[in-house]
Short mmCIF file of N, CA and C in Angstrom, two decimals:
data_model
loop_
_atom_site.label_atom_id
_atom_site.label_comp_id
_atom_site.label_asym_id
_atom_site.label_seq_id
_atom_site.Cartn_x
_atom_site.Cartn_y
_atom_site.Cartn_z
N HIS A 1 320.13 55.01 177.86
CA HIS A 1 320.36 55.16 179.29
C HIS A 1 321.58 54.34 179.67
N VAL A 2 322.55 54.95 180.34
CA VAL A 2 323.79 54.27 180.72
C VAL A 2 323.60 53.56 182.06
N GLN A 3 324.10 52.36 182.13
CA GLN A 3 324.13 51.63 183.39
C GLN A 3 325.55 51.17 183.66
N LEU A 4 325.96 51.25 184.91
CA LEU A 4 327.28 50.81 185.34
C LEU A 4 327.09 49.72 186.38
N VAL A 5 327.63 48.55 186.10
CA VAL A 5 327.51 47.42 187.02
C VAL A 5 328.90 47.07 187.52
N GLU A 6 329.06 47.17 188.81
CA GLU A 6 330.37 47.04 189.44
C GLU A 6 330.47 45.72 190.18
N SER A 7 331.68 45.19 190.25
CA SER A 7 331.90 43.96 191.01
C SER A 7 333.35 43.91 191.48
N GLY A 8 333.62 43.01 192.40
CA GLY A 8 334.99 42.75 192.81
C GLY A 8 335.33 43.14 194.24
N GLY A 9 334.45 43.85 194.93
CA GLY A 9 334.76 44.21 196.29
C GLY A 9 334.85 43.00 197.20
N ASP A 10 335.69 43.11 198.24
CA ASP A 10 335.90 41.98 199.13
C ASP A 10 336.62 42.47 200.39
N SER A 11 336.82 41.54 201.31
CA SER A 11 337.62 41.81 202.50
C SER A 11 338.96 41.14 202.32
N VAL A 12 340.04 41.90 202.51
CA VAL A 12 341.38 41.36 202.35
C VAL A 12 342.27 41.84 203.48
N GLN A 13 343.39 41.19 203.63
CA GLN A 13 344.36 41.63 204.62
C GLN A 13 345.26 42.70 204.02
N ALA A 14 345.82 43.50 204.89
CA ALA A 14 346.75 44.54 204.45
C ALA A 14 347.89 43.90 203.65
N GLY A 15 348.24 44.57 202.57
CA GLY A 15 349.27 44.04 201.67
C GLY A 15 348.70 43.22 200.53
N GLY A 16 347.43 42.91 200.60
CA GLY A 16 346.80 42.09 199.58
C GLY A 16 346.39 42.89 198.36
N SER A 17 345.76 42.20 197.41
CA SER A 17 345.36 42.80 196.14
C SER A 17 343.90 42.49 195.85
N LEU A 18 343.29 43.38 195.08
CA LEU A 18 341.94 43.18 194.58
C LEU A 18 341.83 43.83 193.22
N ARG A 19 340.89 43.34 192.42
CA ARG A 19 340.59 44.01 191.15
C ARG A 19 339.09 44.26 191.09
N LEU A 20 338.75 45.52 190.91
CA LEU A 20 337.35 45.90 190.73
C LEU A 20 337.05 46.02 189.23
N SER A 21 335.84 45.66 188.87
CA SER A 21 335.39 45.77 187.49
C SER A 21 334.14 46.61 187.42
N CYS A 22 333.98 47.32 186.32
CA CYS A 22 332.80 48.15 186.12
C CYS A 22 332.41 48.05 184.64
N GLU A 23 331.30 47.37 184.39
CA GLU A 23 330.84 47.18 183.03
C GLU A 23 329.79 48.22 182.69
N ALA A 24 330.01 48.93 181.61
CA ALA A 24 329.10 49.98 181.18
C ALA A 24 328.24 49.50 180.02
N SER A 25 326.97 49.77 180.10
CA SER A 25 326.06 49.49 178.99
C SER A 25 325.34 50.77 178.61
N GLY A 26 324.87 50.81 177.38
CA GLY A 26 324.21 52.02 176.91
C GLY A 26 325.17 53.12 176.50
N VAL A 27 326.44 52.74 176.30
CA VAL A 27 327.46 53.72 175.91
C VAL A 27 327.26 54.10 174.45
N THR A 28 327.21 55.40 174.18
CA THR A 28 327.00 55.86 172.81
C THR A 28 328.15 56.71 172.29
N TYR A 29 328.91 57.33 173.18
CA TYR A 29 330.01 58.18 172.76
C TYR A 29 331.30 57.37 172.76
N LYS A 30 332.21 57.71 171.86
CA LYS A 30 333.46 56.97 171.73
C LYS A 30 334.58 57.58 172.56
N ARG A 31 334.46 58.84 172.90
CA ARG A 31 335.48 59.51 173.69
C ARG A 31 334.79 60.10 174.91
N TYR A 32 335.14 59.55 176.08
CA TYR A 32 334.48 59.97 177.31
C TYR A 32 335.34 59.58 178.49
N CYS A 33 334.99 60.07 179.63
CA CYS A 33 335.74 59.78 180.85
C CYS A 33 335.04 58.71 181.67
N MET A 34 335.88 57.94 182.34
CA MET A 34 335.39 57.04 183.38
C MET A 34 336.34 57.16 184.56
N GLY A 35 335.85 56.81 185.72
CA GLY A 35 336.71 56.96 186.88
C GLY A 35 336.24 56.14 188.06
N TRP A 36 337.10 56.08 189.03
CA TRP A 36 336.83 55.40 190.30
C TRP A 36 336.84 56.41 191.43
N PHE A 37 335.87 56.25 192.32
CA PHE A 37 335.75 57.09 193.50
C PHE A 37 335.56 56.18 194.70
N ARG A 38 335.80 56.72 195.89
CA ARG A 38 335.53 55.94 197.09
C ARG A 38 334.98 56.85 198.18
N GLN A 39 334.25 56.23 199.08
CA GLN A 39 333.57 56.99 200.11
C GLN A 39 333.56 56.22 201.41
N ILE A 40 333.94 56.92 202.49
CA ILE A 40 333.84 56.39 203.84
C ILE A 40 332.60 57.01 204.47
N PRO A 41 331.85 56.26 205.28
CA PRO A 41 330.64 56.83 205.88
C PRO A 41 330.92 58.14 206.58
N GLY A 42 330.08 59.14 206.30
CA GLY A 42 330.23 60.43 206.93
C GLY A 42 331.19 61.37 206.23
N GLN A 43 331.81 60.89 205.16
CA GLN A 43 332.76 61.72 204.42
C GLN A 43 332.33 61.86 202.97
N GLU A 44 332.94 62.81 202.29
CA GLU A 44 332.62 63.03 200.88
C GLU A 44 333.20 61.92 200.02
N ARG A 45 332.60 61.76 198.84
CA ARG A 45 333.11 60.81 197.88
C ARG A 45 334.32 61.43 197.19
N ASP A 46 335.45 60.73 197.21
CA ASP A 46 336.69 61.27 196.69
C ASP A 46 337.12 60.52 195.44
N GLY A 47 337.74 61.24 194.52
CA GLY A 47 338.28 60.62 193.32
C GLY A 47 339.51 59.78 193.64
N VAL A 48 339.59 58.63 193.01
CA VAL A 48 340.73 57.72 193.17
C VAL A 48 341.56 57.69 191.89
N ALA A 49 340.87 57.51 190.76
CA ALA A 49 341.55 57.45 189.47
C ALA A 49 340.55 57.78 188.38
N THR A 50 341.04 58.44 187.33
CA THR A 50 340.18 58.71 186.18
C THR A 50 340.94 58.36 184.91
N THR A 51 340.21 58.05 183.88
CA THR A 51 340.81 57.75 182.60
C THR A 51 339.93 58.26 181.48
N PHE A 52 340.56 58.63 180.38
CA PHE A 52 339.86 59.15 179.22
C PHE A 52 339.78 58.03 178.19
N VAL A 53 338.61 57.49 178.00
CA VAL A 53 338.40 56.41 177.04
C VAL A 53 338.46 56.98 175.63
N GLY A 54 339.33 56.41 174.82
CA GLY A 54 339.55 56.94 173.47
C GLY A 54 340.79 57.80 173.42
N GLY A 55 341.45 57.94 174.57
CA GLY A 55 342.68 58.71 174.65
C GLY A 55 343.66 58.04 175.58
N THR A 56 344.60 58.81 176.10
CA THR A 56 345.64 58.23 176.95
C THR A 56 345.75 58.90 178.31
N SER A 57 344.85 59.80 178.62
CA SER A 57 344.97 60.53 179.88
C SER A 57 344.49 59.69 181.05
N THR A 58 345.33 59.61 182.07
CA THR A 58 344.92 58.98 183.32
C THR A 58 345.39 59.86 184.47
N TRP A 59 344.72 59.69 185.59
CA TRP A 59 345.05 60.46 186.80
C TRP A 59 344.83 59.57 187.99
N TYR A 60 345.69 59.72 189.00
CA TYR A 60 345.55 58.99 190.26
C TYR A 60 345.68 59.97 191.41
N SER A 61 344.91 59.72 192.45
CA SER A 61 345.09 60.51 193.65
C SER A 61 346.44 60.15 194.28
N ASP A 62 347.01 61.06 195.02
CA ASP A 62 348.31 60.81 195.64
C ASP A 62 348.28 59.61 196.56
N SER A 63 347.16 59.36 197.18
CA SER A 63 347.07 58.27 198.16
C SER A 63 347.15 56.89 197.53
N VAL A 64 346.90 56.79 196.22
CA VAL A 64 346.92 55.47 195.59
C VAL A 64 347.97 55.36 194.48
N LYS A 65 348.61 56.46 194.17
CA LYS A 65 349.58 56.46 193.08
C LYS A 65 350.68 55.44 193.35
N GLY A 66 350.97 54.63 192.35
CA GLY A 66 351.99 53.59 192.50
C GLY A 66 351.45 52.28 193.03
N ARG A 67 350.23 52.27 193.55
CA ARG A 67 349.62 51.03 194.07
C ARG A 67 348.40 50.59 193.26
N PHE A 68 347.70 51.53 192.71
CA PHE A 68 346.48 51.24 191.93
C PHE A 68 346.73 51.52 190.46
N THR A 69 346.09 50.72 189.61
CA THR A 69 346.18 50.92 188.17
C THR A 69 344.79 50.84 187.56
N VAL A 70 344.44 51.85 186.78
CA VAL A 70 343.15 51.85 186.08
C VAL A 70 343.38 51.42 184.65
N SER A 71 342.51 50.58 184.13
CA SER A 71 342.62 50.13 182.75
C SER A 71 341.22 49.92 182.20
N GLN A 72 341.15 49.72 180.90
CA GLN A 72 339.85 49.55 180.26
C GLN A 72 339.93 48.51 179.17
N ASP A 73 338.83 47.81 178.97
CA ASP A 73 338.69 46.87 177.86
C ASP A 73 337.58 47.43 176.99
N ASN A 74 337.95 48.07 175.90
CA ASN A 74 336.95 48.73 175.06
C ASN A 74 336.06 47.74 174.32
N SER A 75 336.52 46.48 174.21
CA SER A 75 335.70 45.49 173.50
C SER A 75 334.42 45.19 174.25
N ASN A 76 334.44 45.36 175.58
CA ASN A 76 333.22 45.09 176.34
C ASN A 76 332.88 46.24 177.29
N ASN A 77 333.44 47.45 177.01
CA ASN A 77 333.12 48.65 177.79
C ASN A 77 333.29 48.43 179.29
N THR A 78 334.38 47.79 179.66
CA THR A 78 334.62 47.50 181.07
C THR A 78 335.84 48.26 181.57
N LEU A 79 335.67 48.87 182.72
CA LEU A 79 336.74 49.60 183.40
C LEU A 79 337.21 48.76 184.58
N TYR A 80 338.51 48.74 184.81
CA TYR A 80 339.08 47.97 185.90
C TYR A 80 339.88 48.88 186.83
N LEU A 81 339.94 48.47 188.08
CA LEU A 81 340.85 49.11 189.03
C LEU A 81 341.61 47.98 189.72
N GLN A 82 342.86 47.84 189.38
CA GLN A 82 343.73 46.85 190.02
C GLN A 82 344.39 47.52 191.21
N MET A 83 344.20 46.92 192.37
CA MET A 83 344.70 47.50 193.61
C MET A 83 345.71 46.56 194.23
N TYR A 84 346.91 47.07 194.44
CA TYR A 84 347.99 46.30 195.07
C TYR A 84 348.35 46.93 196.41
N ASN A 85 349.01 46.14 197.24
CA ASN A 85 349.51 46.63 198.52
C ASN A 85 348.44 47.42 199.26
N LEU A 86 347.30 46.82 199.42
CA LEU A 86 346.18 47.50 200.05
C LEU A 86 346.48 47.80 201.51
N LYS A 87 345.97 48.95 201.95
CA LYS A 87 346.18 49.42 203.32
C LYS A 87 344.83 49.57 204.01
N PRO A 88 344.81 49.53 205.33
CA PRO A 88 343.53 49.71 206.03
C PRO A 88 342.83 51.01 205.64
N GLU A 89 343.60 52.05 205.32
CA GLU A 89 342.98 53.32 204.94
C GLU A 89 342.34 53.29 203.56
N ASP A 90 342.52 52.19 202.83
CA ASP A 90 341.82 52.02 201.56
C ASP A 90 340.40 51.49 201.76
N THR A 91 340.07 51.13 202.99
CA THR A 91 338.73 50.63 203.28
C THR A 91 337.69 51.69 202.97
N ALA A 92 336.73 51.35 202.10
CA ALA A 92 335.71 52.30 201.67
C ALA A 92 334.73 51.60 200.74
N MET A 93 333.65 52.29 200.43
CA MET A 93 332.77 51.87 199.35
C MET A 93 333.33 52.49 198.08
N TYR A 94 333.54 51.66 197.08
CA TYR A 94 334.11 52.12 195.82
C TYR A 94 333.02 52.20 194.76
N PHE A 95 333.07 53.28 193.99
CA PHE A 95 332.10 53.53 192.93
C PHE A 95 332.84 53.81 191.63
N CYS A 96 332.26 53.38 190.52
CA CYS A 96 332.76 53.86 189.25
C CYS A 96 331.76 54.86 188.68
N ALA A 97 332.24 55.67 187.75
CA ALA A 97 331.42 56.74 187.20
C ALA A 97 331.82 56.99 185.76
N THR A 98 330.90 57.55 185.01
CA THR A 98 331.17 57.98 183.65
C THR A 98 330.56 59.35 183.43
N ASP A 99 331.08 60.06 182.43
CA ASP A 99 330.49 61.35 182.08
C ASP A 99 329.72 61.26 180.76
N GLN A 100 329.34 60.05 180.36
CA GLN A 100 328.55 59.85 179.15
C GLN A 100 327.34 60.76 179.14
N GLY A 101 327.14 61.43 178.03
CA GLY A 101 325.96 62.27 177.87
C GLY A 101 326.12 63.67 178.38
N ARG A 102 327.26 63.99 178.95
CA ARG A 102 327.47 65.31 179.52
C ARG A 102 328.10 66.27 178.52
N GLY A 103 328.41 65.78 177.32
CA GLY A 103 329.04 66.65 176.34
C GLY A 103 330.52 66.40 176.28
N THR A 104 331.27 67.39 175.87
CA THR A 104 332.71 67.23 175.71
C THR A 104 333.38 67.00 177.06
N PRO A 105 334.16 65.93 177.19
CA PRO A 105 334.86 65.68 178.46
C PRO A 105 335.77 66.85 178.83
N VAL A 106 335.91 67.10 180.10
CA VAL A 106 336.75 68.18 180.60
C VAL A 106 337.94 67.56 181.30
N LEU A 107 339.13 67.80 180.75
CA LEU A 107 340.35 67.24 181.32
C LEU A 107 341.35 68.35 181.62
N SER A 108 342.09 68.15 182.69
CA SER A 108 343.16 69.06 183.04
C SER A 108 344.23 68.25 183.77
N SER A 109 345.46 68.33 183.29
CA SER A 109 346.57 67.57 183.86
C SER A 109 346.24 66.09 183.97
N GLY A 110 345.53 65.58 182.99
CA GLY A 110 345.21 64.17 182.95
C GLY A 110 343.98 63.76 183.72
N GLN A 111 343.45 64.66 184.55
CA GLN A 111 342.30 64.32 185.38
C GLN A 111 341.01 64.73 184.68
N CYS A 112 340.01 63.85 184.73
CA CYS A 112 338.70 64.14 184.16
C CYS A 112 337.88 64.90 185.19
N TYR A 113 337.41 66.08 184.82
CA TYR A 113 336.61 66.90 185.72
C TYR A 113 335.13 66.88 185.35
N SER A 114 334.78 66.20 184.27
CA SER A 114 333.38 66.17 183.85
C SER A 114 332.61 65.00 184.45
N LEU A 115 333.29 64.21 185.32
CA LEU A 115 332.60 63.14 186.03
C LEU A 115 331.79 63.72 187.17
N PRO A 116 330.72 63.09 187.59
CA PRO A 116 330.05 62.00 186.91
C PRO A 116 328.74 62.45 186.28
N SER A 117 328.24 61.65 185.38
CA SER A 117 326.85 61.79 184.98
C SER A 117 326.07 60.54 185.39
N TYR A 118 326.81 59.46 185.57
CA TYR A 118 326.20 58.23 186.07
C TYR A 118 327.14 57.58 187.08
N TRP A 119 326.53 56.92 188.08
CA TRP A 119 327.28 56.20 189.10
C TRP A 119 326.94 54.71 189.03
N SER A 120 327.88 53.90 189.50
CA SER A 120 327.59 52.49 189.73
C SER A 120 326.92 52.35 191.10
N GLN A 121 326.58 51.12 191.43
CA GLN A 121 325.89 50.87 192.70
C GLN A 121 326.85 50.86 193.89
N GLY A 122 328.12 50.70 193.65
CA GLY A 122 329.12 50.66 194.72
C GLY A 122 329.45 49.25 195.15
N THR A 123 330.70 49.07 195.58
CA THR A 123 331.13 47.78 196.10
C THR A 123 332.08 48.04 197.27
N GLN A 124 331.94 47.25 198.32
CA GLN A 124 332.70 47.50 199.55
C GLN A 124 334.06 46.82 199.48
N VAL A 125 335.08 47.57 199.82
CA VAL A 125 336.44 47.05 199.98
C VAL A 125 336.83 47.26 201.44
N THR A 126 337.19 46.17 202.10
CA THR A 126 337.59 46.24 203.50
C THR A 126 338.98 45.65 203.64
N VAL A 127 339.88 46.43 204.21
CA VAL A 127 341.27 45.99 204.39
C VAL A 127 341.57 46.00 205.89
N SER A 128 342.00 44.84 206.40
CA SER A 128 342.27 44.76 207.84
C SER A 128 343.70 44.28 208.10
#
């Protein structure tokens, strides 16, 4: 059973930086997708960035491209989202996700479409 434990959310001023972490346990596949999503109350959960673990494919939404960077530490199955130049419109609950157990990852133009099979608990990012 996969578990995703997320941390790093906080309140920051516009222009500031934050790094979110997502530690995965119960990982059994070596090639799979992980990603970051965010959700504002009353709206759908939107993809922010995805990455293919075991490969080189990454994808960013247009709203964060050039400001956010997704990375992974395979030694401890941890996914990171480094966020720079934060804007008030980045305020949201952030979630990480994996497609572990869903079979062959589905990628197109660098974006993972097989997410999610598991979600993290979410962490709040507030930019004022």
